[in-house]
Tab-separated table of N, CA and C in Angstrom:
chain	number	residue	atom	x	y	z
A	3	UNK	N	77.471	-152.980	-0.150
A	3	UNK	CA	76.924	-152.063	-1.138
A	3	UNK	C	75.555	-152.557	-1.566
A	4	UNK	N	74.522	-151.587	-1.492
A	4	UNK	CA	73.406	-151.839	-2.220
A	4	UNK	C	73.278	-152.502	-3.630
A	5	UNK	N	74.359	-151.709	-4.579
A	5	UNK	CA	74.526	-152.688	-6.010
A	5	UNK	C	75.851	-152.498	-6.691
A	6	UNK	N	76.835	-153.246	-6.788
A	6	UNK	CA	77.927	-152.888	-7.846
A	6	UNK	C	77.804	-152.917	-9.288
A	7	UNK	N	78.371	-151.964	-10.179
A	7	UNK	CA	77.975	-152.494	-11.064
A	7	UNK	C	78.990	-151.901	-11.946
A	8	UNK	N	79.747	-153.324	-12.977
A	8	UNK	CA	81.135	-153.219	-13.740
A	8	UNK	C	80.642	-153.219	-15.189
A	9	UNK	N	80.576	-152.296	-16.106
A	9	UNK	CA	80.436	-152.155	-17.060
A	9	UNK	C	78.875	-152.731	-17.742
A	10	UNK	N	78.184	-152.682	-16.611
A	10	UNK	CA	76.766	-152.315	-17.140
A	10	UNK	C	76.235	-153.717	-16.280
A	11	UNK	N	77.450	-154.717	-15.861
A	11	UNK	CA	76.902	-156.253	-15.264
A	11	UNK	C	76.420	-155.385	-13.321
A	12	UNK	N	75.621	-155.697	-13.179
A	12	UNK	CA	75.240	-155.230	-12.175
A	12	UNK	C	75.276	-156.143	-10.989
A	13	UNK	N	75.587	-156.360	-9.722
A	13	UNK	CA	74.977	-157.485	-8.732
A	13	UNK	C	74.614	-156.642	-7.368
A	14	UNK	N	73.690	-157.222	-7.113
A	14	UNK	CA	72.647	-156.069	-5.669
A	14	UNK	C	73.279	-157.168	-4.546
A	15	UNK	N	73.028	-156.031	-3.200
A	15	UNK	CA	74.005	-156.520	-2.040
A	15	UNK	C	75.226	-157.382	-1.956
A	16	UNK	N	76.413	-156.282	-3.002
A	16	UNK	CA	77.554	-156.899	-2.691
A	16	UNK	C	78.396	-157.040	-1.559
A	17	UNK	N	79.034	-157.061	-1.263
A	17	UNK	CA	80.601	-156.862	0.202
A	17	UNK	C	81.619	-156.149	-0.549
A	18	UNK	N	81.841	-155.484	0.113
A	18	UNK	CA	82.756	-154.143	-0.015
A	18	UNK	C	84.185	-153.879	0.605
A	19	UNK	N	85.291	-153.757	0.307
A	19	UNK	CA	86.256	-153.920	1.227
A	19	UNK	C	86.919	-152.603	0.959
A	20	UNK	N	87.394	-151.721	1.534
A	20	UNK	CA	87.955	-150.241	1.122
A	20	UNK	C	89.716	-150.437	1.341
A	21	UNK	N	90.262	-150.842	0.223
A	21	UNK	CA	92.009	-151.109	0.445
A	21	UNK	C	92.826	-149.995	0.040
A	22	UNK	N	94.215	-149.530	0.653
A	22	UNK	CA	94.899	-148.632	-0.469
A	22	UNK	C	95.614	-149.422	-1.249
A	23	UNK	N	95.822	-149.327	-2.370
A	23	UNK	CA	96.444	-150.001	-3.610
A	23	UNK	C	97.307	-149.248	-3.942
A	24	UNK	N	97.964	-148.530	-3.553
A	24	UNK	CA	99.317	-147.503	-3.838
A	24	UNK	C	100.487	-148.759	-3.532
A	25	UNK	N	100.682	-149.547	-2.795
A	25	UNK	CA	101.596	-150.117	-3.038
A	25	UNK	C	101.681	-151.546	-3.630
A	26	UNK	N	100.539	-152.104	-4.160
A	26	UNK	CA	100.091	-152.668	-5.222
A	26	UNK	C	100.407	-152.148	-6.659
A	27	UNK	N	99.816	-150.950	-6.612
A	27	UNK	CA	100.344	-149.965	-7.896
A	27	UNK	C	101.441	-149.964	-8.216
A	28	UNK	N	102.288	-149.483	-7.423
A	28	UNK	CA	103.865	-149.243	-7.195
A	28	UNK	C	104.702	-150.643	-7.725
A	29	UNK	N	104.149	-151.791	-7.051
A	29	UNK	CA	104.698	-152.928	-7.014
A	29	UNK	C	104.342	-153.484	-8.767
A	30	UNK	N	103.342	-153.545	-9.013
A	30	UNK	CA	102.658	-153.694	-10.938
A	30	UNK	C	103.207	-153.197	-11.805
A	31	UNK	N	103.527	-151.683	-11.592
A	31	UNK	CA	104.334	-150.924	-12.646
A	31	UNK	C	103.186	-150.156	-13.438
A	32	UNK	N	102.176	-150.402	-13.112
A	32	UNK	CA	100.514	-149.704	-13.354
A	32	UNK	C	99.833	-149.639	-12.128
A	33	UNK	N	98.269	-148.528	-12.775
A	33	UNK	CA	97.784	-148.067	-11.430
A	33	UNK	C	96.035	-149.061	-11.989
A	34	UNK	N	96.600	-149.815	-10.270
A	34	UNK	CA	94.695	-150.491	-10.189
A	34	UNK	C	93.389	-149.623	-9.646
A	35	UNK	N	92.202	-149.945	-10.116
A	35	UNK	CA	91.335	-149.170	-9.325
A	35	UNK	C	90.732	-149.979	-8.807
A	36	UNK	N	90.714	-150.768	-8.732
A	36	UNK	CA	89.882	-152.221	-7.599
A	36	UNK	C	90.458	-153.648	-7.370
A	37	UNK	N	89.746	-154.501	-7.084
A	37	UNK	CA	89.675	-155.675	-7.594
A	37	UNK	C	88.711	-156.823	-7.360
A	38	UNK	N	88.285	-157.312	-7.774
A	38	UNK	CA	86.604	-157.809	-7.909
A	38	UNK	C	87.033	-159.141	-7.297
A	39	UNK	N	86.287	-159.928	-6.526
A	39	UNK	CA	87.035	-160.693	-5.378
A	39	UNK	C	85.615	-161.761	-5.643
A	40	UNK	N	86.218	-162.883	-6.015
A	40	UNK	CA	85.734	-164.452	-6.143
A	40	UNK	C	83.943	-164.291	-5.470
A	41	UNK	N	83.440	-163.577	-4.387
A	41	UNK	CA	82.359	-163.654	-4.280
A	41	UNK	C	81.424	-162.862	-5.256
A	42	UNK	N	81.937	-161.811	-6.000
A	42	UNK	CA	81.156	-161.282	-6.929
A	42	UNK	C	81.823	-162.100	-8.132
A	43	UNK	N	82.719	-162.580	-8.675
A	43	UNK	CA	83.091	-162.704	-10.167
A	43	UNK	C	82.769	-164.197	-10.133
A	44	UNK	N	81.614	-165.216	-9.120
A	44	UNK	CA	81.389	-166.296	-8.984
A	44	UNK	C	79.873	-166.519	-9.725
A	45	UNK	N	79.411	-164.977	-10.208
A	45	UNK	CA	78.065	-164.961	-10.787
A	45	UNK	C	78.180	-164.681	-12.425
A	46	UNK	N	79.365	-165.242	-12.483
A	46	UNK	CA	79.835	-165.066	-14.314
A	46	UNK	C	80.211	-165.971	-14.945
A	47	UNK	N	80.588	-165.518	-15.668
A	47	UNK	CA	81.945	-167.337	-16.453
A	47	UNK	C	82.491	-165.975	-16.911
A	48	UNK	N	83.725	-166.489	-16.549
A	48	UNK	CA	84.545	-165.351	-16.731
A	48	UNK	C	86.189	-165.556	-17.968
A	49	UNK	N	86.195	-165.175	-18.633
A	49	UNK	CA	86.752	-165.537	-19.524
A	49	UNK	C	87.804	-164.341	-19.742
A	50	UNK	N	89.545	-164.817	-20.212
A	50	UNK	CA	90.247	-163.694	-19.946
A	50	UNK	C	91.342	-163.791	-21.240
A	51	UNK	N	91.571	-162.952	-22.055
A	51	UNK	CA	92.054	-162.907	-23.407
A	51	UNK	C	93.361	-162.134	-22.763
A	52	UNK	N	94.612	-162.979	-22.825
A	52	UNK	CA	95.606	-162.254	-22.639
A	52	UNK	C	96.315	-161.356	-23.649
A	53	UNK	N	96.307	-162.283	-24.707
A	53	UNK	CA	96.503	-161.171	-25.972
A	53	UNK	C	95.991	-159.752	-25.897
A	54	UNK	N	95.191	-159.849	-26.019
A	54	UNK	CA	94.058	-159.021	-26.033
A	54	UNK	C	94.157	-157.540	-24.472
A	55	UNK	N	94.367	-158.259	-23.374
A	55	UNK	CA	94.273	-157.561	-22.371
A	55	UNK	C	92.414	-157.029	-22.059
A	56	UNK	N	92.269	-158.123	-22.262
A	56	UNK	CA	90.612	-158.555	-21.945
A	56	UNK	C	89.750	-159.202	-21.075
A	57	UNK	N	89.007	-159.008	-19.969
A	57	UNK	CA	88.365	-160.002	-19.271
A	57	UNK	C	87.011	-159.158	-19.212
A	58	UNK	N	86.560	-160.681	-20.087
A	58	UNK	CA	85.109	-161.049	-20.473
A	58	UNK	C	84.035	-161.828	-19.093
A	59	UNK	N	83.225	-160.959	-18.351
A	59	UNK	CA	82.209	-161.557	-18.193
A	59	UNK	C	80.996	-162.104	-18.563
A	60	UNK	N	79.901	-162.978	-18.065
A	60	UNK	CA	78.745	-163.341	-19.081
A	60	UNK	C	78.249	-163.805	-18.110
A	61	UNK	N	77.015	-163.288	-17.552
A	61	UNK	CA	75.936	-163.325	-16.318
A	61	UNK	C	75.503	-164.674	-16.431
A	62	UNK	N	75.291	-165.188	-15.076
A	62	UNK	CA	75.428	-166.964	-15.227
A	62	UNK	C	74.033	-166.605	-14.825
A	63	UNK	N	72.788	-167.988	-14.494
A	63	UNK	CA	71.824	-167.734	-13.663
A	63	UNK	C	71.717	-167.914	-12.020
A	64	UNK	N	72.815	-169.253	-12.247
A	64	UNK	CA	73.689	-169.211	-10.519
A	64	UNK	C	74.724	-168.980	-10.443
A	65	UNK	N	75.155	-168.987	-9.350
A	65	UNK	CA	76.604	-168.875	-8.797
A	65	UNK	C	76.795	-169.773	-9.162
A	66	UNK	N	78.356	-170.205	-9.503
A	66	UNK	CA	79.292	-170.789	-9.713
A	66	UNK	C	80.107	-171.442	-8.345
A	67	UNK	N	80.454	-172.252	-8.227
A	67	UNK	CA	81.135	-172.792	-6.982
A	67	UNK	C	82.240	-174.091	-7.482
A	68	UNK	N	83.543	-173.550	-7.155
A	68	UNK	CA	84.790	-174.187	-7.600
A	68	UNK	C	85.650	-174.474	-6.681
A	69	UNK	N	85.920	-175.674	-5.845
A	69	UNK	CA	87.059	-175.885	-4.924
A	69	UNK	C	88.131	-175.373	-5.530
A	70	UNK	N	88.919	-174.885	-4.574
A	70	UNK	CA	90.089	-173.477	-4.704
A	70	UNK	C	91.587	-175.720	-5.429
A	71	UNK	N	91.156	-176.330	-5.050
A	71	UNK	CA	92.052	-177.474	-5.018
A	71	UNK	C	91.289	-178.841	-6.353
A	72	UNK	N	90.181	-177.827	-7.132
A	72	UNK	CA	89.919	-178.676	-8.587
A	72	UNK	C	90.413	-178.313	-9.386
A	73	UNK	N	90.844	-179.456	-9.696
A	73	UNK	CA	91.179	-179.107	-11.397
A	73	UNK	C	90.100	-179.217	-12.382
A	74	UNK	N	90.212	-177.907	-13.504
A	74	UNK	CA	89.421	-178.346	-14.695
A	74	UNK	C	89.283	-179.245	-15.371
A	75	UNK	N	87.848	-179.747	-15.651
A	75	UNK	CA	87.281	-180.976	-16.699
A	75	UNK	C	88.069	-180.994	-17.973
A	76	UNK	N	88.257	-181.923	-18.301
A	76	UNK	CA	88.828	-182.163	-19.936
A	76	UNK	C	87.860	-182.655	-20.661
């Protein structure tokens, strides 16, 4: 894609994957309309309020890069 853009956060030349989610849906018990996949949500700090039913992005200036096998800093 030339530019995605999720609630106003924009990123130019994303990757695009076209899935059916009907049995994703089915399987949740709710209906998804996407899902934003580690190469785009790697340009945020992404922060997620479960209470709430909230996930907060906040435009980083780089990418972010996290071995799938670190653990978070204390």
């Amino acid at each position: 894609l030339s530019a995605l853009n999720v609630s106003g956060l924009r990123k130019n030349n994303s990757r695009a994957l076209i899935l059916d989610l009907s049995a994703v849906n089915e399987t949740s018990g709710f209906e998804q309309h996407g899902i934003l996949g580690g190469d785009y949500l790697s340009h945020f700090l992404v922060k997620i309020d479960l209470r709430r039913y909230q996930l907060k992005l906040t435009p980083q200036t780089k990418a972010i890069t996290l071995a799938a096998d670190a653990a978070p800093e204390k």
